[in-house]
Amino acid sequence: MDESWIKVKVERYRPEAGEEEKWKDPLQVDFGGPGQDKGEAWLDFVLRDVASRRPKETEPNIGADVLVKPIAKTSIGGPAPNLPEPTVPVIPSEFKDDQEETPEAREQRMVHDVYETIAPHFSQTRYKPWPIIARFLSSIPEHSIGLDSGAGNGKYLPVVREGSKGSRMIALDRSSGLLSVARTQKGEIGDDVVGGAEECVRGDLAFDGWRKGIFDFAISIAAVHHLSTRSRRVQSICSLLLPLYLSPVAPYSKFIVYVWAYEQGENSKRKMGVLASPPEDHDEATGSNPNGAERKKDQDVLVPWVLQGPQEKKVKQPRPRKTKSKPNRGAAIEMGHAGPGGETASTAMTTSNDDVVSRPDETTGNRNENAEPPAVPEQAQPERQVFHRYYHLFVEGELREDVIAAATGMGFVIRGERDEQDGTRKGGKWLRIIEEGYEKDNWYLEGEVGVY
Amino acid sequence: MVRLITHNMLTCHVKNCTKDNFPLVFENVELEVRPAEANLDFIKRFIPKLEWDALVQTARSIGEDSLPEQMPEDKATLESEEFLQKLHHVLMEIHVEEGQMKCRGCGHIYPISTGIPNMLLAEHEVGR
Ligand SMILES: [Zn+2]
């Protein structure tokens, strides 16, 4: 039996003309169970009758119970679907600076262990990048070699392979589970990977073992925000810049960093972190950096990832400490949320393999939770597990500060738009910020490096 | 698939390991040769970045001795299709699937499993 079906109550629906089983646009669903909020899902759904478990022939009535199954989307790069205002998909991080846990241990627990566990659920193998990343990758000179730092499941590898003539990227990631997906990542046109596999290297974002000057470009998409201290984020940017080839003449080596934004929503006015904290804290900053971006204490958050699994694999875990927003609310919401760095959430409720869900890894202290199982017939009873991943949400200007801190720390001169080549600096390394901006809840910065 | 192109980029990054940290030495390797579509322009563009001695030495260590000891000096040979094809084969078609890479400087061993080299270090080995 396919375990990925979940029982929901139909609140309202809008069928597409000519489609009987596929549903687009918001299908409001009720996940049931005490304390669980209703959520809207923007994924395509296949509907099934609860009783017969056969495909629904007719439109379900409002209020009817149906089984739904999210269908993985094949592309998210097109125009944004008509999403309602995003709802807060996060809970505040419980980390405090004075906690004894080291940043390394915390990231191990709250990022790496979670990704290893959910890695097989990154089922999506075809992917269109956000416009900014697509534009960046298509601007890469032909026959280049690049680094994808924090490549995850390698979804950008085929984008480069197919989109930028003759160029390739090497994937670096901490998770062997994700890399094992990345190494055989197929592209839009379904081409086989040249040579049978992509090149993957296991290492963390601060890996500095690359020879200097070997890469023509480097990207780090939706990765740096998983590091839990500023020095570690800056260090990861150093490691991105370090192996770039420094040319005295154009074309120079380009890079792009893409991170999740603190400022969320269409007009950037929605402060996700702010909403995640109690009202009295809204405008309270823990301190501000005299040089720029104001730091908010709620920039560090935990974002849930929902796994469906077979009931018999249930692993008893203590519920997380009390937090101010309901984790289940976030979990339901993330289904429809186009997540950080262009990650689609369509995988959030995909089928679980037995061997995945059976290992939420108690030994490594992974935080996970068994949500109240919905009232579903015995044999269909799925188990929802919620894993929380740590994110640092970047405020406006913060990414620029971190890039500049990394570059100047490595001896780069920050080059302005109009400054002329200066003979006295001959041989000196420079970095120029080409563009920085905001795209779909993320901040990005594109730059290039070279020598005078 | 640690291919030789990737191997030619990787150095040991253990704290204070600065001598003989490149190239890493393959040990107990399982090889697979898989034909790959040649992109000779890609190879040509990569040549200036190659550490030639390391490449030749490493290729020979795994039984591949088609490359000359010295990188050809004249451009005509260097950019000839015959030479680029040879280089393509060595860099792109030989996959190390299992085994390990050992640092000659500090002895650190980087395991290779299902084609993925593990460059992670224990906290105390990190040089930052
Ligand atoms: Zn070493």
Coordinates of C-alpha atoms and ligand atoms in Angstrom, one line a residue:
Chain A
M1 CA 0.0 0.0 0.0
D2 CA 1.2 3.4 -0.8
E3 CA 1.8 5.2 2.5
S4 CA 1.9 8.7 1.2
W5 CA -1.9 9.1 1.1
I6 CA -3.3 11.2 3.9
K7 CA -6.8 11.7 4.9
V8 CA -8.1 15.2 4.8
K9 CA -11.4 17.0 4.9
V10 CA -12.3 19.1 1.9
E11 CA -13.0 22.7 2.8
R12 CA -13.1 24.1 -0.7
Y13 CA -11.7 23.3 -4.0
R14 CA -11.3 24.6 -7.5
P15 CA -10.9 21.9 -10.1
E16 CA -9.2 22.7 -13.3
A17 CA -11.2 22.4 -16.4
G18 CA -10.8 19.0 -18.0
E19 CA -9.0 17.5 -15.0
E20 CA -10.8 15.1 -12.9
E21 CA -8.2 13.9 -10.5
K22 CA -5.7 16.7 -10.5
W23 CA -6.4 19.7 -8.5
K24 CA -4.6 22.9 -8.7
D25 CA -4.9 26.1 -6.7
P26 CA -5.7 26.0 -3.0
L27 CA -7.3 22.9 -1.8
Q28 CA -7.9 23.6 1.8
V29 CA -7.4 20.6 3.9
D30 CA -8.0 19.8 7.5
F31 CA -5.4 17.6 9.0
G32 CA -7.5 16.8 11.9
G33 CA -6.4 15.8 15.4
P34 CA -6.4 18.0 18.4
G35 CA -4.4 21.2 18.3
Q36 CA -3.6 20.9 14.6
D37 CA -4.4 23.8 12.4
K38 CA -5.9 23.7 9.0
G39 CA -3.5 24.2 6.3
E40 CA -3.8 25.1 2.7
A41 CA -1.8 23.1 0.2
W42 CA -0.9 24.5 -3.2
L43 CA 0.4 21.3 -4.6
D44 CA -1.4 19.2 -7.2
F45 CA -3.4 16.5 -5.6
V46 CA -4.7 13.2 -6.6
L47 CA -7.9 12.4 -4.7
R48 CA -9.1 9.1 -3.5
D49 CA -12.2 7.9 -1.7
V50 CA -11.5 7.0 1.8
A51 CA -13.8 4.0 1.9
S52 CA -12.9 2.4 -1.4
R53 CA -9.4 3.8 -1.8
R54 CA -10.2 4.1 -5.4
P55 CA -9.7 7.3 -7.4
K56 CA -12.6 9.7 -6.9
E57 CA -14.8 9.7 -10.0
T58 CA -16.7 12.7 -9.0
E59 CA -16.0 15.9 -7.2
P60 CA -15.9 15.4 -3.5
N61 CA -18.4 17.4 -1.5
I62 CA -17.3 20.1 0.8
G63 CA -16.8 18.5 4.2
A64 CA -16.1 15.1 2.7
D65 CA -13.2 13.0 3.8
V66 CA -10.8 12.1 1.1
L67 CA -7.3 10.8 0.7
V68 CA -4.9 13.1 -0.9
K69 CA -1.5 12.7 -2.2
P70 CA 0.8 15.5 -3.2
I71 CA 2.3 15.1 -6.6
A72 CA 5.8 16.4 -6.8
K73 CA 6.0 19.4 -9.0
T74 CA 8.3 19.2 -11.9
S75 CA 9.1 22.9 -12.0
I76 CA 8.8 25.9 -9.7
G77 CA 10.6 28.4 -11.8
G78 CA 7.6 29.8 -13.6
P79 CA 5.3 32.5 -12.4
A80 CA 4.5 32.3 -8.8
P81 CA 1.2 30.5 -8.1
N82 CA -1.4 32.6 -6.6
L83 CA -0.4 32.1 -3.0
P84 CA -2.1 33.6 -0.1
E85 CA 0.0 35.5 2.3
P86 CA 2.6 33.1 3.7
T87 CA 1.9 32.0 7.1
V88 CA 4.8 31.6 9.6
P89 CA 6.4 28.3 8.9
V90 CA 8.8 28.5 11.8
I91 CA 9.2 28.4 15.5
P92 CA 11.9 30.4 17.2
S93 CA 15.2 28.7 17.7
E94 CA 15.8 27.6 21.3
F95 CA 19.5 28.2 21.0
K96 CA 21.0 30.6 23.3
D97 CA 24.5 31.9 23.1
D98 CA 25.3 30.7 26.6
Q99 CA 24.2 27.2 25.9
E100 CA 26.9 24.7 26.2
E101 CA 26.3 23.1 22.9
T102 CA 29.0 24.1 20.4
P103 CA 27.9 25.5 17.0
E104 CA 29.3 22.3 15.4
A105 CA 27.2 20.0 17.6
R106 CA 24.1 22.1 17.2
E107 CA 24.4 22.1 13.4
Q108 CA 25.1 18.3 13.5
R109 CA 21.9 17.8 15.4
M110 CA 19.7 20.4 13.8
V111 CA 20.9 20.4 10.2
H112 CA 23.1 17.5 9.2
D113 CA 21.3 14.7 11.0
V114 CA 18.0 15.9 9.7
Y115 CA 19.2 16.1 6.1
E116 CA 20.7 12.6 6.3
T117 CA 17.3 11.3 7.5
I118 CA 15.2 13.1 5.0
A119 CA 17.6 12.8 2.1
P120 CA 15.7 10.1 0.2
H121 CA 12.7 12.3 0.3
F122 CA 14.2 14.9 -1.9
S123 CA 12.5 12.9 -4.5
Q124 CA 12.4 15.7 -7.0
T125 CA 15.0 15.2 -9.7
R126 CA 14.0 17.8 -12.2
Y127 CA 14.1 21.4 -11.2
K128 CA 14.0 24.8 -12.7
P129 CA 16.0 27.3 -10.6
W130 CA 14.7 30.6 -9.5
P131 CA 15.2 33.3 -12.2
I132 CA 18.2 34.9 -10.5
I133 CA 20.1 31.6 -10.3
A134 CA 19.1 30.6 -13.8
R135 CA 20.3 33.9 -15.1
F136 CA 23.6 33.6 -13.2
L137 CA 24.2 30.1 -14.4
S138 CA 23.4 31.0 -18.0
S139 CA 25.9 33.8 -17.8
I140 CA 28.8 31.5 -17.1
P141 CA 31.4 31.3 -19.9
E142 CA 31.3 28.1 -22.0
H143 CA 33.4 25.1 -20.9
S144 CA 33.8 26.4 -17.3
I145 CA 34.2 24.4 -14.2
G146 CA 32.4 25.5 -11.1
L147 CA 31.8 24.7 -7.4
D148 CA 28.4 24.1 -5.9
S149 CA 29.0 24.5 -2.2
G150 CA 26.2 23.0 -0.2
A151 CA 24.9 21.3 -3.3
G152 CA 22.4 19.2 -1.4
N153 CA 20.7 16.8 -3.9
G154 CA 22.5 18.4 -6.8
K155 CA 19.6 20.0 -8.5
Y156 CA 21.7 22.6 -10.1
L157 CA 24.2 20.2 -11.6
P158 CA 22.0 19.4 -14.6
V159 CA 21.0 23.0 -15.0
V160 CA 24.7 23.8 -15.7
R161 CA 25.3 20.7 -17.7
E162 CA 22.4 21.5 -20.0
G163 CA 22.1 25.3 -19.8
S164 CA 25.6 26.6 -19.9
K165 CA 27.4 25.1 -22.9
G166 CA 30.0 22.6 -21.9
S167 CA 30.3 23.7 -18.3
R168 CA 30.3 21.5 -15.3
M169 CA 30.0 21.8 -11.5
I170 CA 31.4 19.8 -8.7
A171 CA 29.1 19.2 -5.8
L172 CA 30.2 19.7 -2.3
D173 CA 27.9 18.8 0.6
R174 CA 28.1 17.5 4.1
S175 CA 25.3 14.9 3.6
S176 CA 26.3 11.6 2.0
G177 CA 22.6 10.8 1.7
L178 CA 22.0 13.9 -0.4
L179 CA 25.2 13.4 -2.4
S180 CA 24.1 9.9 -3.4
V181 CA 21.1 11.5 -5.0
A182 CA 23.3 14.3 -6.5
R183 CA 25.7 11.9 -8.3
T184 CA 23.0 10.6 -10.6
Q185 CA 21.0 13.8 -10.9
K186 CA 19.2 13.8 -14.2
G187 CA 18.2 16.9 -16.1
E188 CA 15.2 18.5 -17.6
I189 CA 15.8 16.8 -20.9
G190 CA 16.4 13.5 -19.2
D191 CA 19.9 13.3 -20.4
D192 CA 22.1 10.7 -18.9
V193 CA 24.9 12.1 -16.8
V194 CA 28.1 12.2 -18.9
G195 CA 30.3 9.5 -17.7
G196 CA 27.6 8.0 -15.6
A197 CA 27.8 10.3 -12.6
E198 CA 28.4 13.8 -11.4
E199 CA 31.5 14.6 -9.3
C200 CA 30.6 14.8 -5.6
V201 CA 32.8 15.6 -2.7
R202 CA 31.7 15.2 0.9
G203 CA 32.8 18.1 3.1
D204 CA 31.3 21.0 5.0
L205 CA 30.8 24.5 3.7
A206 CA 34.1 25.7 5.2
F207 CA 36.1 23.0 3.4
D208 CA 39.3 24.7 2.3
G209 CA 41.1 21.7 0.7
W210 CA 40.5 22.8 -2.9
R211 CA 43.6 23.9 -4.8
K212 CA 43.5 27.7 -5.3
G213 CA 42.5 29.0 -8.6
I214 CA 40.8 25.9 -10.0
F215 CA 37.1 27.1 -10.3
D216 CA 35.8 29.6 -12.8
F217 CA 32.6 30.1 -10.8
A218 CA 31.0 29.1 -7.5
I219 CA 27.5 29.0 -6.2
S220 CA 26.1 28.5 -2.7
I221 CA 22.4 28.3 -2.8
A222 CA 20.3 27.9 0.4
A223 CA 23.2 26.6 2.4
V224 CA 25.0 29.3 4.3
H225 CA 21.8 30.0 6.3
H226 CA 22.2 26.6 8.1
L227 CA 25.4 27.8 9.9
S228 CA 24.6 29.0 13.4
T229 CA 27.3 31.7 14.1
R230 CA 28.4 34.6 12.1
S231 CA 32.0 33.6 12.0
R232 CA 31.1 30.2 10.6
R233 CA 29.0 31.9 7.9
V234 CA 31.8 34.2 7.0
Q235 CA 34.2 31.3 7.0
S236 CA 32.0 29.4 4.5
I237 CA 32.1 32.4 2.2
C238 CA 35.9 32.5 2.4
S239 CA 35.9 28.9 1.4
L240 CA 33.7 29.7 -1.6
L241 CA 36.0 32.5 -2.7
L242 CA 39.3 30.7 -2.0
P243 CA 39.4 28.3 -4.9
L244 CA 38.2 30.8 -7.5
Y245 CA 40.6 31.5 -10.4
L246 CA 41.8 35.1 -10.2
S247 CA 42.2 36.5 -13.6
P248 CA 43.8 39.9 -14.5
V249 CA 41.4 40.2 -17.4
A250 CA 37.8 39.6 -18.2
P251 CA 36.0 37.2 -18.0
Y252 CA 36.5 37.2 -14.2
S253 CA 35.3 34.4 -11.9
K254 CA 31.8 35.0 -10.6
F255 CA 30.0 33.7 -7.6
I256 CA 26.5 33.9 -6.1
V257 CA 25.3 33.3 -2.6
Y258 CA 21.6 32.8 -2.0
V259 CA 20.1 32.7 1.5
W260 CA 16.7 32.8 3.2
A261 CA 15.5 36.2 4.1
Y262 CA 14.2 37.5 7.5
E263 CA 12.0 39.7 5.5
Q264 CA 9.3 37.5 4.0
G265 CA 6.4 38.0 1.6
E266 CA 5.5 39.8 -1.5
N267 CA 6.3 43.3 -0.4
S268 CA 9.0 42.3 2.0
K269 CA 7.2 43.8 4.9
R270 CA 6.3 40.6 6.5
K271 CA 8.9 39.8 9.0
M272 CA 8.8 36.1 9.5
G273 CA 11.0 36.1 12.5
V274 CA 9.0 38.8 14.0
L275 CA 5.8 37.0 13.6
A276 CA 7.3 33.9 15.1
S277 CA 7.9 35.7 18.3
P278 CA 5.5 37.1 20.9
P279 CA 4.0 40.5 20.1
E280 CA 5.9 42.4 22.7
D281 CA 9.2 41.4 21.1
H282 CA 8.4 42.6 17.7
D283 CA 10.7 45.5 17.4
E284 CA 13.2 44.5 20.0
A285 CA 16.6 44.1 18.6
T286 CA 19.2 42.3 20.6
G287 CA 21.7 44.8 19.5
S288 CA 22.7 46.4 16.3
N289 CA 25.8 46.4 14.3
P290 CA 27.2 49.9 14.0
N291 CA 28.2 49.2 10.4
G292 CA 24.9 48.1 9.1
A293 CA 22.3 45.5 9.3
E294 CA 20.5 45.4 12.6
R295 CA 20.5 42.0 14.2
K296 CA 17.2 40.7 15.5
K297 CA 17.1 38.1 18.1
D298 CA 14.6 36.1 16.3
Q299 CA 16.7 35.6 13.2
D300 CA 17.5 32.1 14.3
V301 CA 14.6 29.8 13.7
L302 CA 13.7 26.2 13.4
V303 CA 11.8 25.2 10.3
P304 CA 9.8 21.9 10.3
W305 CA 10.0 19.2 7.6
V306 CA 7.2 16.7 7.6
L307 CA 7.7 13.1 6.9
Q308 CA 4.9 10.6 6.4
G309 CA 5.7 7.1 7.5
P310 CA 4.2 3.8 8.3
Q311 CA 2.7 3.5 11.7
E312 CA 4.6 0.4 12.8
K313 CA 7.8 2.3 12.5
K314 CA 6.7 4.8 15.2
V315 CA 9.6 5.9 17.4
K316 CA 8.7 7.3 20.7
Q317 CA 10.3 10.6 21.2
P318 CA 9.6 13.3 23.7
R319 CA 7.7 16.3 22.4
P320 CA 9.8 19.4 21.9
R321 CA 9.8 22.0 24.6
K322 CA 7.0 24.3 24.6
T323 CA 7.3 27.0 22.0
K324 CA 5.2 29.9 21.2
S325 CA 3.8 28.8 17.9
K326 CA 2.5 25.4 17.1
P327 CA 4.9 23.2 15.3
N328 CA 2.1 21.4 13.6
R329 CA 0.9 24.6 12.1
G330 CA 4.2 25.1 10.6
A331 CA 4.4 21.6 9.4
A332 CA 1.2 21.8 7.5
I333 CA 2.1 25.1 6.1
E334 CA 5.4 24.1 4.7
M335 CA 3.6 21.8 2.3
G336 CA 2.6 24.7 0.3
H337 CA 5.4 27.0 1.1
A338 CA 8.0 27.5 -1.6
G339 CA 10.8 27.1 0.8
P340 CA 14.2 28.6 1.4
G341 CA 16.4 28.9 -1.6
G342 CA 13.9 27.7 -4.0
E343 CA 13.5 24.4 -2.3
T344 CA 10.1 23.1 -3.1
A345 CA 8.1 21.8 -0.3
S346 CA 6.4 19.3 -2.4
T347 CA 8.6 16.7 -1.0
A348 CA 7.4 17.4 2.5
M349 CA 4.8 14.8 2.4
T350 CA 6.1 12.3 0.0
T351 CA 6.2 8.6 0.5
S352 CA 8.5 7.3 3.2
N353 CA 10.6 4.3 2.7
D354 CA 10.6 2.0 5.7
D355 CA 14.3 2.3 6.2
V356 CA 14.1 6.1 6.4
V357 CA 11.5 6.7 8.9
S358 CA 12.7 3.9 11.1
R359 CA 15.8 5.9 11.7
P360 CA 15.0 9.3 13.1
D361 CA 18.2 8.5 14.9
E362 CA 17.7 8.6 18.6
T363 CA 21.4 8.2 19.1
T364 CA 22.2 11.5 17.5
G365 CA 19.5 13.2 19.4
N366 CA 17.6 14.3 16.3
R367 CA 14.6 16.3 17.3
N368 CA 11.5 14.9 15.8
E369 CA 8.0 14.5 16.9
N370 CA 5.1 12.2 16.3
A371 CA 2.2 14.3 15.5
E372 CA -1.2 13.1 16.6
P373 CA -2.1 10.5 14.0
P374 CA -5.1 11.5 12.0
A375 CA -8.1 9.3 12.4
V376 CA -7.6 7.1 9.4
P377 CA -8.6 3.5 9.0
E378 CA -6.1 1.1 10.6
Q379 CA -4.4 -0.1 7.5
A380 CA -4.0 3.4 6.1
Q381 CA -2.7 5.0 9.2
P382 CA 0.2 7.2 8.3
E383 CA 2.6 8.6 10.8
R384 CA 3.7 12.2 10.5
Q385 CA 7.1 13.0 11.8
V386 CA 8.3 16.6 12.0
F387 CA 12.0 17.3 11.8
H388 CA 13.2 20.7 12.6
R389 CA 16.0 22.3 10.7
Y390 CA 17.9 25.2 12.0
Y391 CA 18.0 28.4 9.8
H392 CA 19.6 31.8 10.3
L393 CA 17.4 34.3 8.5
F394 CA 19.4 37.1 6.9
V395 CA 18.3 40.7 7.3
E396 CA 18.7 43.2 4.5
G397 CA 22.3 44.1 4.1
E398 CA 23.7 41.3 6.2
L399 CA 24.8 39.1 3.3
R400 CA 26.8 42.0 1.9
E401 CA 28.5 42.5 5.2
D402 CA 29.4 38.9 5.5
V403 CA 30.8 38.8 2.0
I404 CA 32.8 41.9 2.6
A405 CA 34.1 40.6 5.9
A406 CA 35.1 37.3 4.2
A407 CA 36.8 39.1 1.3
T408 CA 38.7 41.7 3.3
G409 CA 39.8 39.1 5.8
M410 CA 41.4 37.2 2.8
G411 CA 43.1 40.4 1.6
F412 CA 40.7 41.3 -1.2
V413 CA 40.2 45.0 -2.0
I414 CA 36.5 45.7 -2.4
R415 CA 36.3 47.3 -5.8
G416 CA 33.7 49.9 -6.6
E417 CA 31.6 50.2 -9.8
R418 CA 33.7 52.9 -11.4
D419 CA 37.2 52.7 -10.0
E420 CA 39.9 52.4 -12.6
Q421 CA 42.7 49.9 -12.5
D422 CA 45.3 51.2 -10.2
G423 CA 48.9 50.4 -11.1
T424 CA 50.1 50.6 -7.6
R425 CA 47.9 47.7 -6.6
K426 CA 49.1 45.5 -9.4
G427 CA 48.8 41.9 -8.5
G428 CA 46.4 42.7 -5.7
K429 CA 43.2 40.7 -5.3
W430 CA 39.9 42.4 -5.7
L431 CA 36.2 41.6 -5.3
R432 CA 33.4 43.4 -6.9
I433 CA 29.7 43.1 -5.9
I434 CA 27.8 42.9 -9.2
E435 CA 24.3 42.8 -7.8
E436 CA 22.5 42.1 -4.6
G437 CA 18.8 41.8 -4.2
Y438 CA 15.8 40.0 -3.0
E439 CA 13.9 37.2 -4.8
K440 CA 11.1 35.2 -3.4
D441 CA 11.9 35.4 0.3
N442 CA 15.6 35.1 -0.3
W443 CA 18.5 37.5 -0.4
Y444 CA 21.2 37.0 -3.0
L445 CA 24.5 38.5 -3.8
E446 CA 26.4 38.1 -7.0
G447 CA 30.0 39.1 -7.3
E448 CA 33.2 38.6 -9.2
V449 CA 36.9 38.3 -8.2
G450 CA 40.1 39.0 -10.0
V451 CA 43.5 40.6 -9.7
Y452 CA 44.7 44.0 -10.7
Chain B
M1 CA 33.4 8.8 -9.0
V2 CA 36.4 10.4 -7.8
R3 CA 37.7 11.1 -11.3
L4 CA 41.3 12.2 -11.7
I5 CA 40.1 15.7 -12.6
T6 CA 38.6 16.0 -9.1
H7 CA 41.6 14.3 -7.5
N8 CA 43.8 16.9 -9.1
M9 CA 42.0 19.6 -7.2
L10 CA 42.0 18.1 -3.7
T11 CA 44.6 18.7 -1.1
C12 CA 44.8 17.6 2.5
H13 CA 43.3 20.2 4.8
V14 CA 44.3 18.9 8.2
K15 CA 45.4 21.6 10.6
N16 CA 49.1 22.5 10.1
C17 CA 49.5 20.0 7.2
T18 CA 51.3 22.2 4.6
K19 CA 54.0 19.9 3.4
D20 CA 53.4 17.1 0.9
N21 CA 49.7 17.7 1.3
F22 CA 49.2 17.2 -2.5
P23 CA 48.6 15.0 -4.4
L24 CA 46.8 12.6 -2.1
V25 CA 47.8 9.0 -2.8
F26 CA 45.2 6.5 -3.9
E27 CA 45.2 3.2 -1.9
N28 CA 43.2 0.0 -2.3
V29 CA 41.2 1.5 -5.1
E30 CA 38.5 -0.1 -7.2
L31 CA 38.4 1.5 -10.6
E32 CA 35.7 1.7 -13.2
V33 CA 36.3 3.0 -16.7
R34 CA 33.2 4.5 -18.2
P35 CA 33.2 6.1 -21.6
A36 CA 32.1 9.7 -21.5
E37 CA 31.2 12.1 -24.3
A38 CA 34.3 14.2 -24.9
N39 CA 34.2 17.9 -24.5
L40 CA 37.6 18.8 -25.7
D41 CA 37.1 22.6 -25.3
F42 CA 36.4 21.9 -21.6
I43 CA 39.6 19.9 -21.3
K44 CA 41.6 22.6 -23.2
R45 CA 40.3 25.2 -20.8
F46 CA 41.3 23.1 -17.8
I47 CA 44.8 22.4 -18.9
P48 CA 46.4 25.6 -17.4
K49 CA 44.9 24.7 -14.1
L50 CA 46.3 21.1 -14.1
E51 CA 49.1 20.1 -11.8
W52 CA 50.7 17.9 -14.5
D53 CA 53.2 16.0 -12.3
A54 CA 50.6 15.1 -9.8
L55 CA 48.3 13.9 -12.6
V56 CA 50.9 11.8 -14.3
Q57 CA 52.1 10.3 -11.0
T58 CA 48.6 9.5 -9.9
A59 CA 47.5 8.1 -13.2
R60 CA 50.6 5.8 -13.2
S61 CA 49.8 4.7 -9.6
I62 CA 46.5 3.2 -10.8
G63 CA 48.0 1.7 -14.0
E64 CA 47.3 4.4 -16.5
D65 CA 50.5 5.4 -18.2
S66 CA 49.4 7.0 -21.5
L67 CA 50.4 10.5 -20.5
P68 CA 53.9 11.8 -21.1
E69 CA 56.2 12.6 -18.2
Q70 CA 56.4 16.2 -19.3
M71 CA 53.4 18.3 -20.4
P72 CA 54.0 19.0 -24.2
E73 CA 55.5 22.4 -24.6
D74 CA 54.4 23.3 -28.1
K75 CA 50.9 24.5 -28.5
A76 CA 50.2 22.4 -31.5
T77 CA 50.7 19.1 -29.7
L78 CA 49.0 20.4 -26.6
E79 CA 45.9 21.3 -28.4
S80 CA 45.9 18.4 -30.9
E81 CA 42.8 16.3 -30.8
E82 CA 44.9 13.2 -30.1
F83 CA 46.4 14.7 -27.0
L84 CA 43.1 16.2 -25.7
Q85 CA 41.4 12.9 -26.2
K86 CA 44.1 11.1 -24.2
L87 CA 43.7 13.7 -21.5
H88 CA 39.9 13.4 -21.6
H89 CA 40.2 9.7 -21.0
V90 CA 42.5 10.1 -18.0
L91 CA 40.6 13.0 -16.4
M92 CA 37.0 12.1 -17.2
E93 CA 36.6 8.4 -17.8
I94 CA 38.5 6.7 -15.0
H95 CA 36.4 6.5 -11.8
V96 CA 37.7 5.5 -8.5
E97 CA 34.6 4.0 -6.8
E98 CA 36.0 2.6 -3.6
G99 CA 39.3 2.9 -1.7
Q100 CA 41.0 5.8 0.0
M101 CA 43.3 8.8 -0.5
K102 CA 46.2 9.1 1.9
C103 CA 48.1 12.3 2.6
R104 CA 51.8 11.9 2.3
G105 CA 52.4 14.8 4.7
C106 CA 50.4 13.8 7.8
G107 CA 49.1 10.4 6.9
H108 CA 45.5 11.3 7.1
I109 CA 43.2 9.0 5.2
Y110 CA 40.2 10.2 3.3
P111 CA 37.9 7.3 2.5
I112 CA 36.2 6.9 -0.8
S113 CA 32.8 5.1 -0.8
T114 CA 30.4 4.6 -3.7
G115 CA 32.5 7.1 -5.6
I116 CA 32.3 9.9 -3.0
P117 CA 35.5 11.0 -1.2
N118 CA 34.9 12.0 2.4
M119 CA 36.9 15.1 3.2
L120 CA 35.3 15.6 6.6
L121 CA 37.7 16.0 9.5
A122 CA 37.2 15.5 13.2
E123 CA 36.9 18.9 15.0
H124 CA 40.4 18.8 16.4
E125 CA 41.9 18.3 12.9
V126 CA 40.3 21.4 11.4
G127 CA 42.7 24.2 10.9
R128 CA 40.4 27.1 11.4
Ligands
ZN1 ZN 47.8 16.0 5.5

